[in-house]
């Protein structure tokens, strides 16, 4: 098994040398150990039963979620152990999941069923930043071939993160009153926080409150990665150590109130959510978040009928987001030092409606039909602050609109106990528009006028199609294979940001690479054609051992990559020198090009047996590999992970659970030349985690990066966390955002 996969990987023009150590590692394992859901932190060896999960889904289990909360306040980190998933670095609570080499808006990410949209030119408020990890009840990932009923407006995976389902009193119990309180401390960055949840329920009614707060100072890398000194030349007292990652601090508060009513066949749930982030600083963006206020309203209905199940949802979310320079970035600008920073504001409003029916046509056939509507409005404006940033308000995006209407149908048939098929079709219509814009002053007029003179209305008719089959020849194996055709329309920043002025471009960056970007009104939707298969071998119970192998191949037409911008005008940063620069920060325009991604995930687990004195031991692991190429230019795709692996050894003895985890990442040498992406060295990290559970108290503790190993995560981005970050060349190019040095983490949860 092990040698077979390694042989295959060698053939695929994979980096032979870098694969070898991993193959050696795999060979050393009793089995190529793969958790079905690869929840490496978890102690449970059980694989989720196929029947429990919908076709194509993997889930993080409850134990993994619980132990993940102690080590991070970033909800995206709860996905870390699922096969094929890695995380793009951003702020401390807002990293961006990447699945099979596709990330950000290329994935459909839903929080409590809501399709939230990032309203920020740096995507500082991605969907998962709106739910605190302590409130997460379930995490589900559809990688590979995503059924159309859960896909749409995306070309990669679907991620569904949900709060816990409402709890009701058991029959005859009368009233249910329960709750949970937790607190944590993390030594690196002095991170701390607390959370509280309380439920009051009868048999028909359930009321639940969730509240949480988390904060952290800057974290420290394992060693110096820059010279120690003041955060900026005019901030002499704000001293940063050589190992201190500037602009990595944050503070966040979340509240949620859920009210549910049920009868035998019907459930109605209403949820109000409130988020207040006073600050979240960004080591890989030139700006910091100085505020993010969000209000969410989410109403859902679920009903059981003779013909099947009906689900409906209506939601509204409003985000008020502001940016400026935080404490580690220079604030005063201009020759006289009297220009106070750069205020940037956004307001996004999302309103959605979803209806879905699961119709049991026969014992063999299930039909899923649904319709979705989403209206999105965005304003993005920069108030005048002086110098060249005056006297007018700069309208980056004004009256931006992106409205989407979808219908879909999906037919699932269980032909025999061995064979299942699923075919789906989704039609989607996306309408985008932008109002007239303006710059700070007349210097911006030429481009603003050209932008305003054009018809900016865009209308995309998109079709998604998936076909999938699953063959289960025995209790020891199942094979799934399928094809997906998926489409994503450009977001408003890709389509409508308009200024090629250097400063304005440096404010538009969805990649964390320190470069400047400008939109492209002529962008077409990107369409992906994916072939994917999964072989799943396991013991008959699915609890002793399992191995899962998923190879995939995706061709993307009109992939929205970037090219060096060319332009004219005294303001423009799109100079001839920018066209050819092989070092330094550069200026780019979003552009449709063709791309190919291929790779595999290999995961597994095995029970190592039990002794009376030492308890039960289990081993699990996952290996992920992806290779992304721009077929138009021959360049490499930005931000793809090099070959990486995790292995975890778990001990369970009574109420004690302990895990030792090894994370290995090979060197990143395939970098995007057009973005002057930085290569990173390979590394290995060891993490230890343990938990002890009494009846009402649970203690989680861990040591992340046990040996205090210095590393740069391949998706950490470029370090622009301190200094004169608004200026083009005042921040040194070539510094990466390093990963966190050793941290001792402690979490306590009390149930009542
Ligand atoms: Cu922002």
XYZ file of C-alpha atoms and ligand atoms in Angstrom:
753
model
C 0.000 0.000 0.000
C 2.625 2.475 1.108
C 5.088 1.669 -1.606
C 2.345 1.672 -4.190
C 1.342 5.217 -3.417
C 4.878 6.438 -3.223
C 5.631 4.832 -6.560
C 2.619 6.467 -8.078
C 3.555 9.844 -6.704
C 7.037 9.512 -8.160
C 5.591 8.897 -11.569
C 3.473 12.031 -11.451
C 6.497 14.295 -11.980
C 6.331 14.907 -8.267
C 9.419 16.241 -6.534
C 11.037 12.853 -6.098
C 13.609 13.922 -3.566
C 11.197 15.722 -1.318
C 8.772 12.793 -1.369
C 11.306 10.270 -0.228
C 11.399 11.125 3.479
C 7.632 10.992 3.634
C 7.540 7.623 1.953
C 10.102 6.411 4.426
C 7.951 7.677 7.211
C 4.902 5.976 5.790
C 6.768 2.737 5.396
C 7.687 2.944 9.042
C 4.067 3.016 10.072
C 2.388 -0.317 10.679
C -0.224 0.745 8.173
C -0.296 3.910 6.160
C -2.420 5.363 8.843
C -5.267 7.570 7.783
C -8.139 8.782 9.859
C -11.237 8.757 7.739
C -11.942 12.243 8.937
C -8.294 12.619 9.857
C -9.116 14.172 13.154
C -5.581 13.818 14.315
C -6.028 15.369 17.671
C -8.825 13.105 18.523
C -8.556 10.033 20.578
C -11.445 8.240 19.008
C -10.331 5.741 16.466
C -13.800 5.362 15.064
C -14.371 6.379 11.499
C -17.708 8.013 10.863
C -20.129 5.514 9.413
C -20.679 6.159 5.740
C -24.428 6.256 6.197
C -24.225 9.085 8.717
C -22.434 11.525 6.432
C -23.900 12.724 3.159
C -22.131 11.585 0.015
C -18.727 13.212 -0.339
C -18.550 14.674 3.166
C -15.921 14.480 5.866
C -16.475 15.794 9.359
C -14.324 16.883 12.262
C -15.469 14.980 15.332
C -16.505 16.474 18.629
C -13.318 15.478 20.430
C -11.171 17.196 17.793
C -13.279 20.339 18.030
C -12.993 20.400 21.814
C -9.232 20.012 21.916
C -8.797 22.503 19.055
C -10.468 25.264 21.045
C -7.757 25.357 23.660
C -5.021 25.987 21.112
C -6.591 28.609 18.856
C -9.367 31.204 18.670
C -9.381 30.887 14.904
C -12.354 28.812 13.760
C -10.644 27.926 10.481
C -8.018 26.060 12.533
C -10.675 23.484 13.472
C -10.401 22.263 9.861
C -6.638 21.911 10.049
C -6.610 18.144 10.351
C -9.015 17.297 7.569
C -7.301 15.804 4.516
C -6.437 18.358 1.835
C -6.951 21.399 4.064
C -4.327 24.030 4.868
C -4.646 27.574 6.156
C -3.650 30.889 4.615
C -2.295 33.168 7.304
C -4.140 36.421 8.046
C -5.208 37.933 11.362
C -5.246 35.867 14.545
C -8.919 34.890 14.182
C -9.432 35.038 10.434
C -7.156 32.705 8.501
C -8.451 31.437 5.173
C -8.973 27.729 4.538
C -7.397 26.313 1.403
C -8.603 22.956 0.048
C -6.878 21.116 -2.794
C -5.059 24.313 -3.747
C -8.192 26.517 -3.901
C -9.044 29.038 -1.222
C -10.989 32.119 -0.156
C -13.959 32.854 -2.437
C -13.224 29.769 -4.523
C -14.701 27.722 -1.676
C -18.296 27.914 -0.561
C -18.066 28.555 3.172
C -21.301 28.638 5.139
C -21.757 29.570 8.781
C -25.089 28.312 10.138
C -26.227 28.009 6.531
C -25.464 31.650 5.718
C -23.268 32.508 2.737
C -21.372 35.399 4.292
C -19.309 37.654 2.042
C -16.015 39.248 3.010
C -16.504 43.022 2.919
C -12.924 44.243 2.850
C -10.266 44.877 0.216
C -7.986 42.551 2.204
C -10.667 39.957 3.005
C -10.093 40.548 6.702
C -13.596 39.380 7.593
C -13.995 35.985 5.884
C -17.052 33.862 6.770
C -15.401 31.736 9.466
C -14.284 34.830 11.379
C -17.948 35.324 12.303
C -18.222 32.298 14.574
C -16.036 31.717 17.609
C -14.545 28.195 17.892
C -16.220 27.746 21.272
C -19.619 27.990 19.570
C -18.905 25.522 16.784
C -21.028 22.389 17.025
C -20.057 20.745 13.757
C -17.626 21.137 10.887
C -18.291 19.446 7.588
C -16.109 19.452 4.503
C -17.123 18.451 0.983
C -13.868 18.219 -0.936
C -13.481 16.379 -4.232
C -16.787 16.243 -6.061
C -19.164 18.533 -4.178
C -22.855 17.706 -4.697
C -24.681 20.646 -6.364
C -27.119 20.756 -3.437
C -24.299 22.037 -1.205
C -22.198 23.790 -3.867
C -22.721 26.823 -6.074
C -20.794 30.047 -6.738
C -17.540 28.230 -6.015
C -15.118 26.002 -7.885
C -13.613 24.152 -4.936
C -14.785 22.531 -1.749
C -17.743 23.428 0.434
C -17.215 24.016 4.145
C -20.202 24.046 6.495
C -19.671 25.227 10.049
C -22.695 25.115 12.310
C -23.591 26.022 15.852
C -24.858 23.128 18.001
C -28.363 21.962 17.117
C -31.021 23.229 19.542
C -31.535 20.996 22.573
C -34.930 20.227 24.042
C -36.059 18.591 27.254
C -36.541 14.848 27.035
C -40.140 13.572 27.188
C -41.326 13.737 30.789
C -38.271 15.710 31.901
C -40.196 18.956 32.101
C -37.489 21.593 31.882
C -33.887 21.454 30.795
C -31.452 23.922 32.210
C -27.797 23.532 31.359
C -24.752 25.458 30.460
C -21.047 25.556 30.059
C -18.330 28.022 30.905
C -14.772 27.947 29.702
C -11.563 29.871 29.819
C -8.145 29.466 28.250
C -4.630 30.795 28.387
C -1.864 30.518 25.776
C 1.626 31.512 26.804
C 2.859 32.676 23.407
C 1.270 36.067 22.847
C -0.334 35.999 26.260
C -3.616 34.882 24.699
C -6.654 34.559 26.893
C -10.371 34.391 26.670
C -13.573 33.114 28.146
C -16.840 31.742 26.930
C -20.245 31.003 28.365
C -23.256 29.196 27.028
C -26.591 28.550 28.684
C -29.678 26.688 27.524
C -33.171 26.773 28.901
C -35.562 24.373 27.208
C -38.869 22.594 27.499
C -39.976 19.762 25.265
C -41.158 22.263 22.654
C -39.032 25.357 23.213
C -35.305 25.971 23.438
C -33.455 29.154 24.252
C -29.690 29.332 24.138
C -27.133 32.060 24.656
C -23.500 31.872 23.609
C -20.945 34.513 24.414
C -17.199 34.544 23.996
C -14.243 36.838 24.130
C -10.653 36.291 23.105
C -7.569 38.446 22.939
C -3.885 38.111 22.323
C -0.779 40.258 22.169
C 1.704 39.805 19.349
C 3.039 36.278 19.187
C 6.718 35.414 19.027
C 8.544 33.309 16.483
C 11.108 30.773 17.676
C 13.996 33.129 16.873
C 14.764 36.567 15.448
C 13.643 37.042 11.852
C 14.375 40.794 11.629
C 16.275 43.348 13.644
C 14.774 44.460 16.937
C 13.735 48.100 16.994
C 10.919 50.602 17.134
C 7.747 49.647 15.265
C 8.174 52.734 13.073
C 10.680 55.586 12.894
C 8.218 57.966 14.515
C 7.127 55.449 17.157
C 10.321 55.259 19.239
C 8.608 53.851 22.305
C 6.765 51.047 20.517
C 9.650 48.571 20.648
C 9.422 45.209 18.893
C 11.805 42.370 19.619
C 13.520 40.622 16.714
C 11.332 37.570 17.261
C 8.096 39.474 17.796
C 5.638 39.253 14.914
C 4.359 42.801 14.601
C 0.640 43.354 14.081
C -0.434 39.881 15.179
C -2.501 40.950 18.181
C -6.289 40.899 18.333
C -9.330 41.265 20.507
C -12.746 39.856 19.664
C -16.200 39.464 21.227
C -19.115 37.403 19.963
C -22.675 36.957 21.173
C -25.411 34.732 19.858
C -28.978 34.110 20.956
C -30.945 31.199 19.530
C -34.615 30.484 20.039
C -36.197 27.323 18.685
C -39.666 25.818 18.681
C -40.552 22.329 17.659
C -43.432 19.946 17.259
C -43.199 16.339 16.184
C -42.637 17.229 12.548
C -41.551 20.854 12.520
C -38.675 22.938 13.806
C -38.284 26.699 13.637
C -35.085 28.328 14.815
C -34.248 32.000 15.015
C -30.729 33.161 15.723
C -29.395 36.612 16.425
C -25.661 37.123 16.217
C -23.515 40.034 17.240
C -19.816 40.490 16.657
C -17.545 43.233 17.863
C -13.850 43.115 17.018
C -12.222 46.199 18.561
C -8.961 45.396 16.760
C -7.347 42.643 14.781
C -3.931 43.434 13.375
C -2.411 41.879 10.263
C 1.241 40.929 9.869
C 0.758 40.308 6.124
C -1.373 43.318 5.215
C -0.435 46.977 5.062
C -3.539 47.926 7.032
C -5.012 46.713 10.317
C -8.589 46.066 11.258
C -9.608 48.779 13.709
C -13.177 47.602 14.002
C -15.588 44.993 12.740
C -19.198 45.155 13.864
C -21.581 42.610 12.509
C -25.257 41.919 13.130
C -26.773 38.693 11.947
C -30.341 37.519 11.757
C -30.948 33.929 10.737
C -34.330 32.177 10.598
C -34.706 28.571 9.574
C -37.474 26.050 9.241
C -37.243 22.317 8.942
C -40.271 20.106 8.445
C -40.964 16.438 7.935
C -43.714 15.597 5.473
C -45.092 12.426 3.963
C -43.138 13.190 0.787
C -39.856 14.018 2.507
C -38.131 16.914 4.225
C -38.475 20.643 3.648
C -35.855 23.165 4.759
C -36.079 26.922 4.402
C -33.880 29.764 5.578
C -33.905 33.550 5.528
C -30.943 35.576 6.754
C -29.606 39.059 6.869
C -26.138 40.154 7.840
C -24.688 43.617 8.082
C -21.004 44.322 8.555
C -19.440 47.650 9.368
C -15.715 47.286 8.962
C -12.958 49.837 9.429
C -9.230 49.836 8.865
C -6.308 52.086 9.681
C -2.796 51.610 11.007
C -2.592 49.819 14.345
C 0.019 50.227 17.044
C 2.858 48.499 15.174
C 2.477 50.462 11.949
C 3.420 54.051 11.258
C 0.392 56.307 11.764
C 1.581 59.844 10.964
C 2.515 60.536 7.354
C 3.467 63.486 5.142
C 6.596 65.668 5.116
C 5.423 67.441 8.269
C 4.201 64.231 9.872
C 0.729 65.675 10.196
C -1.370 63.336 8.041
C -3.197 61.072 10.466
C -3.175 57.592 8.985
C -5.553 56.376 6.358
C -9.126 55.650 7.387
C -10.794 52.991 5.258
C -14.387 51.959 5.789
C -16.642 49.319 4.381
C -20.256 48.428 4.837
C -21.581 45.141 3.503
C -25.148 43.873 3.606
C -26.096 40.342 2.721
C -29.650 39.058 2.483
C -30.393 35.473 1.599
C -33.284 33.094 1.050
C -32.985 29.327 0.632
C -35.563 26.616 0.101
C -34.680 22.960 -0.223
C -36.759 19.807 -0.494
C -35.529 16.254 -0.003
C -38.122 14.121 -1.744
C -38.162 10.374 -1.226
C -39.404 9.218 -4.629
C -39.039 5.559 -3.781
C -36.945 3.289 -1.620
C -34.314 3.643 -4.333
C -34.544 7.279 -5.385
C -34.145 10.570 -3.549
C -34.632 13.874 -5.321
C -33.253 17.093 -3.865
C -34.508 20.327 -5.347
C -33.793 23.813 -4.148
C -33.697 27.508 -4.863
C -31.432 30.189 -3.408
C -31.456 33.962 -3.585
C -28.759 36.233 -2.298
C -28.493 40.017 -2.437
C -25.224 41.666 -1.523
C -24.452 45.378 -1.254
C -21.048 46.898 -0.632
C -19.722 50.379 -0.054
C -15.987 50.864 0.408
C -14.804 54.423 1.015
C -11.685 56.131 2.298
C -12.202 59.446 4.078
C -9.743 62.257 3.291
C -6.889 62.477 5.786
C -4.556 65.075 4.272
C -1.545 65.299 1.958
C -2.252 63.447 -1.278
C -5.256 61.839 0.398
C -7.487 64.912 0.236
C -9.744 66.796 -0.134
C -12.384 64.314 -1.301
C -13.505 60.914 -0.117
C -11.942 58.136 -2.180
C -14.671 55.754 -3.326
C -13.031 52.385 -3.841
C -16.343 50.634 -4.463
C -19.561 52.592 -4.387
C -22.984 51.003 -4.397
C -21.443 47.665 -5.286
C -23.991 44.948 -5.990
C -23.679 41.246 -6.417
C -26.986 39.402 -6.592
C -27.328 35.723 -7.153
C -30.299 33.466 -7.969
C -29.876 29.688 -8.141
C -32.031 26.640 -8.761
C -30.828 23.059 -8.574
C -31.936 19.477 -8.752
C -30.061 16.403 -7.599
C -31.067 12.785 -8.012
C -29.568 10.133 -5.767
C -30.280 6.467 -6.407
C -29.307 3.383 -4.417
C -29.488 0.778 -7.173
C -28.257 -2.116 -5.103
C -26.578 -2.331 -1.716
C -23.319 -2.039 -3.674
C -24.082 0.800 -6.060
C -25.120 4.391 -5.457
C -25.281 7.169 -8.040
C -25.842 10.899 -7.742
C -26.395 13.378 -10.563
C -26.976 17.089 -10.087
C -27.546 20.214 -12.111
C -27.492 23.808 -10.849
C -28.249 26.971 -12.765
C -27.063 30.248 -11.330
C -27.473 33.822 -12.388
C -25.108 36.429 -10.948
C -25.621 40.124 -11.540
C -22.896 42.575 -10.520
C -22.763 46.312 -10.708
C -20.972 49.314 -9.310
C -21.924 52.966 -9.055
C -19.736 55.875 -10.114
C -16.456 56.303 -8.212
C -14.137 59.163 -7.377
C -10.578 59.629 -6.143
C -9.113 61.842 -3.403
C -8.464 64.643 -5.878
C -8.072 65.574 -9.550
C -4.990 63.361 -9.907
C -7.349 60.389 -9.900
C -9.786 61.894 -12.414
C -8.530 60.262 -15.571
C -9.082 56.711 -14.292
C -12.235 57.526 -12.354
C -13.777 59.154 -15.410
C -12.834 56.228 -17.639
C -14.351 53.825 -15.107
C -17.504 55.899 -14.759
C -17.945 56.202 -18.524
C -18.245 52.442 -18.955
C -21.304 50.280 -18.571
C -20.460 48.422 -15.386
C -23.394 46.035 -15.228
C -22.327 42.416 -15.574
C -24.573 39.420 -15.849
C -23.265 35.841 -15.622
C -25.317 32.754 -16.372
C -23.522 29.854 -14.762
C -24.191 26.128 -14.915
C -22.823 23.543 -12.488
C -23.051 19.821 -13.075
C -21.895 16.862 -11.012
C -22.056 13.123 -11.475
C -20.837 10.700 -8.874
C -20.966 6.987 -8.166
C -20.103 4.928 -5.124
C -19.340 1.233 -5.230
C -19.248 -0.739 -1.994
C -18.184 -4.267 -2.904
C -17.779 -5.436 0.692
C -17.692 -4.316 4.294
C -13.979 -3.664 3.820
C -13.983 -1.247 0.945
C -15.809 1.469 -0.883
C -14.875 3.405 -3.989
C -16.275 6.760 -4.991
C -15.546 8.553 -8.244
C -17.065 11.482 -10.015
C -16.900 14.542 -12.193
C -17.853 18.115 -11.368
C -18.247 21.195 -13.515
C -18.369 24.255 -11.272
C -18.443 28.017 -11.749
C -17.613 31.104 -9.709
C -18.302 34.680 -10.746
C -15.689 37.298 -9.806
C -16.146 39.146 -6.516
C -16.592 42.917 -6.440
C -12.959 43.649 -5.573
C -11.740 41.573 -8.500
C -14.149 43.282 -10.873
C -14.534 46.881 -9.751
C -11.479 48.251 -7.938
C -10.212 50.801 -10.393
C -7.211 52.948 -9.436
C -3.677 52.112 -10.578
C -2.273 54.707 -8.211
C 0.398 52.833 -6.205
C -0.999 53.641 -2.778
C -4.545 52.694 -3.792
C -3.331 49.413 -5.296
C -1.382 48.459 -2.161
C -4.656 48.644 -0.252
C -6.230 45.937 -2.433
C -4.743 42.592 -1.560
C -6.621 39.330 -1.117
C -3.412 37.285 -1.078
C -1.329 38.530 1.874
C 1.704 38.948 -0.397
C 2.282 42.693 0.135
C 1.719 43.473 -3.563
C -0.791 45.932 -5.030
C -3.812 44.895 -7.076
C -6.361 46.530 -9.340
C -9.669 45.115 -10.573
C -10.714 44.187 -14.067
C -14.233 44.929 -15.262
C -13.855 42.467 -18.128
C -13.314 39.414 -15.922
C -15.358 36.357 -16.813
C -16.485 33.712 -14.319
C -13.973 30.939 -13.661
C -15.100 27.401 -14.452
C -13.542 24.243 -13.077
C -13.760 20.693 -14.386
C -12.761 18.246 -11.690
C -12.208 14.518 -11.740
C -11.884 12.970 -8.314
C -11.952 9.503 -6.814
C -11.715 8.065 -3.328
C -10.765 4.557 -2.337
C -11.600 3.694 1.239
C -10.320 0.448 2.769
C -11.127 -0.470 6.345
C -11.908 -3.323 8.687
C -15.507 -4.521 8.750
C -16.440 -2.416 11.784
C -14.680 0.682 10.464
C -13.169 1.137 13.921
C -9.911 -0.837 13.919
C -8.118 0.538 10.916
C -8.800 2.434 7.716
C -6.943 3.825 4.734
C -8.315 6.409 2.383
C -6.785 7.658 -0.824
C -8.173 10.561 -2.877
C -6.481 11.635 -6.105
C -7.920 14.582 -8.022
C -7.398 16.611 -11.169
C -8.909 20.031 -11.888
C -8.742 22.115 -15.031
C -9.877 25.696 -14.485
C -10.828 27.861 -17.444
C -10.603 31.619 -16.909
C -8.981 31.083 -13.503
C -8.726 34.541 -11.949
C -4.990 34.911 -11.517
C -3.047 38.140 -11.899
C -0.706 39.751 -14.421
C 1.666 42.671 -13.984
C -0.415 45.739 -14.687
C 0.351 48.049 -17.540
C -1.075 51.501 -17.774
C -0.408 55.131 -18.139
C -0.796 58.402 -16.306
C 1.430 60.179 -13.845
C -0.190 58.388 -10.883
C 0.114 54.867 -12.229
C 2.293 52.300 -10.497
C 2.146 50.203 -13.662
C 5.555 51.244 -14.952
C 7.826 49.419 -17.411
C 10.068 48.490 -14.467
C 7.072 46.860 -12.739
C 6.595 44.634 -15.783
C 9.926 42.894 -15.345
C 10.787 43.154 -11.641
C 11.892 39.823 -10.189
C 12.304 41.157 -6.675
C 10.355 43.626 -4.587
C 6.653 44.246 -4.204
C 4.889 44.546 -7.557
C 1.606 45.785 -9.018
C -0.869 43.404 -10.584
C -4.231 43.290 -12.268
C -6.675 40.410 -11.874
C -6.852 38.493 -15.152
C -8.528 35.375 -16.541
C -6.013 32.662 -17.326
C -6.248 28.884 -17.471
C -4.972 26.672 -14.672
C -4.526 23.057 -13.716
C -4.373 21.572 -10.231
C -3.757 17.990 -9.343
C -2.821 16.137 -6.227
C -3.869 13.571 -3.678
C -4.779 13.103 -0.048
C -3.834 9.952 1.758
C -5.129 9.414 5.250
C -5.560 6.564 7.670
C -5.743 5.302 11.190
C -5.099 2.131 13.071
C -5.768 0.840 16.531
C -2.492 -0.268 18.114
C -4.139 -2.240 20.857
C -4.655 -1.913 24.559
C -2.847 -2.841 27.737
C -4.248 -2.728 31.230
C -1.614 -0.299 32.516
C -1.209 1.980 29.536
C -4.634 2.028 27.986
C -5.406 2.132 24.320
C -3.085 3.442 21.633
C -3.976 4.595 18.154
C -2.044 6.009 15.265
C -3.413 8.258 12.563
C -1.980 10.303 9.767
C -2.570 12.260 6.627
C -0.427 13.180 3.635
C -1.482 15.933 1.233
C 0.026 16.917 -2.041
C -1.076 19.496 -4.597
C 0.525 20.870 -7.715
C -0.894 24.010 -9.351
C 0.122 25.459 -12.696
C -1.024 28.455 -14.706
C -1.417 26.910 -18.157
C -1.548 30.273 -19.902
C 1.782 31.547 -18.606
C 3.467 28.389 -17.350
C 3.841 30.049 -13.953
C 3.058 28.291 -10.676
C -0.167 29.099 -8.877
C 0.225 31.383 -5.888
C -0.034 29.993 -2.384
C -0.237 26.258 -2.987
C 1.050 24.030 -0.187
C 4.081 21.856 -0.821
C 3.892 18.176 0.108
C 2.998 17.892 3.775
C 2.044 15.275 6.341
C 0.804 14.834 9.862
C 1.034 11.811 12.092
C -0.454 11.462 15.534
C -0.083 8.894 18.283
C -2.882 8.876 20.802
C -3.213 7.278 24.200
C -6.509 6.884 25.974
C -6.630 5.683 29.547
C -9.810 6.241 31.504
C -10.536 9.954 31.591
C -7.101 10.808 30.196
C -6.390 11.363 26.541
C -2.967 12.297 25.242
C -1.757 12.964 21.716
C 1.681 13.496 20.258
C 1.520 14.984 16.810
C 4.223 15.380 14.183
C 3.707 17.915 11.395
C 6.044 17.787 8.411
C 6.143 20.255 5.538
C 8.610 20.039 2.673
C 10.318 23.050 1.146
C 8.239 25.269 -1.083
C 10.188 25.842 -4.270
C 7.311 26.182 -6.732
C 6.435 29.844 -6.344
C 4.417 32.310 -8.361
C 6.891 34.401 -10.366
C 4.342 37.014 -11.404
C 3.741 37.842 -7.713
C 7.382 37.498 -6.637
C 6.205 34.890 -4.149
C 8.838 33.843 -1.601
C 9.995 30.229 -1.288
C 10.005 28.641 2.173
C 12.164 25.952 3.756
C 10.863 22.592 4.906
C 10.291 21.942 8.609
C 8.917 19.556 11.191
C 6.962 20.432 14.320
C 5.925 18.398 17.318
C 2.760 19.263 19.220
C 1.576 17.626 22.442
C -1.983 17.669 23.644
C -3.761 16.178 26.567
C -7.125 16.298 28.217
C -8.590 15.017 31.431
C -12.281 14.841 31.952
C -14.149 14.635 35.227
C -17.901 14.539 35.406
C -18.357 18.275 35.040
C -14.911 19.625 34.431
C -12.638 19.159 31.482
C -9.035 20.230 31.377
C -7.246 20.676 28.047
C -3.564 21.378 27.881
C -0.965 21.324 25.211
C 2.406 22.420 24.017
C 2.415 23.660 20.456
C 5.767 23.589 18.711
C 7.374 21.611 21.551
C 10.964 22.063 20.341
C 10.511 25.769 19.583
C 11.413 25.177 15.957
C 11.613 28.233 13.716
C 9.546 27.950 10.543
C 7.811 29.921 7.837
C 4.459 28.496 6.877
C 4.284 28.312 3.061
C 0.974 30.210 3.139
C 1.976 32.714 5.824
C 2.534 35.518 3.319
C 4.896 38.486 3.251
C 5.744 40.319 6.463
C 4.508 43.911 6.364
C 3.558 43.991 10.034
C 5.507 47.072 11.087
C 6.940 50.335 9.812
C 5.861 52.672 7.061
C 3.540 50.144 5.458
C 1.512 52.593 3.370
C 4.608 53.432 1.313
C 5.733 51.200 -1.528
C 9.391 50.587 -0.810
C 9.742 51.594 2.846
C 8.977 48.071 4.090
C 11.721 45.533 3.338
C 10.744 42.916 0.777
C 11.751 39.299 1.304
C 10.701 38.799 4.926
C 8.142 36.045 5.518
C 5.607 35.899 8.317
C 7.102 33.258 10.617
C 5.059 30.652 12.420
C 4.544 30.714 16.164
C 7.269 29.562 18.507
C 6.555 27.302 21.450
C 3.333 27.943 23.285
C 1.929 26.361 26.445
C -1.842 26.238 26.233
C -4.360 25.566 28.944
C -8.124 25.390 28.755
C -10.755 24.648 31.389
C -14.383 23.881 30.672
C -17.031 23.505 33.354
C -20.465 22.093 32.629
C -23.451 22.852 34.780
Cu -10.236 45.429 6.012
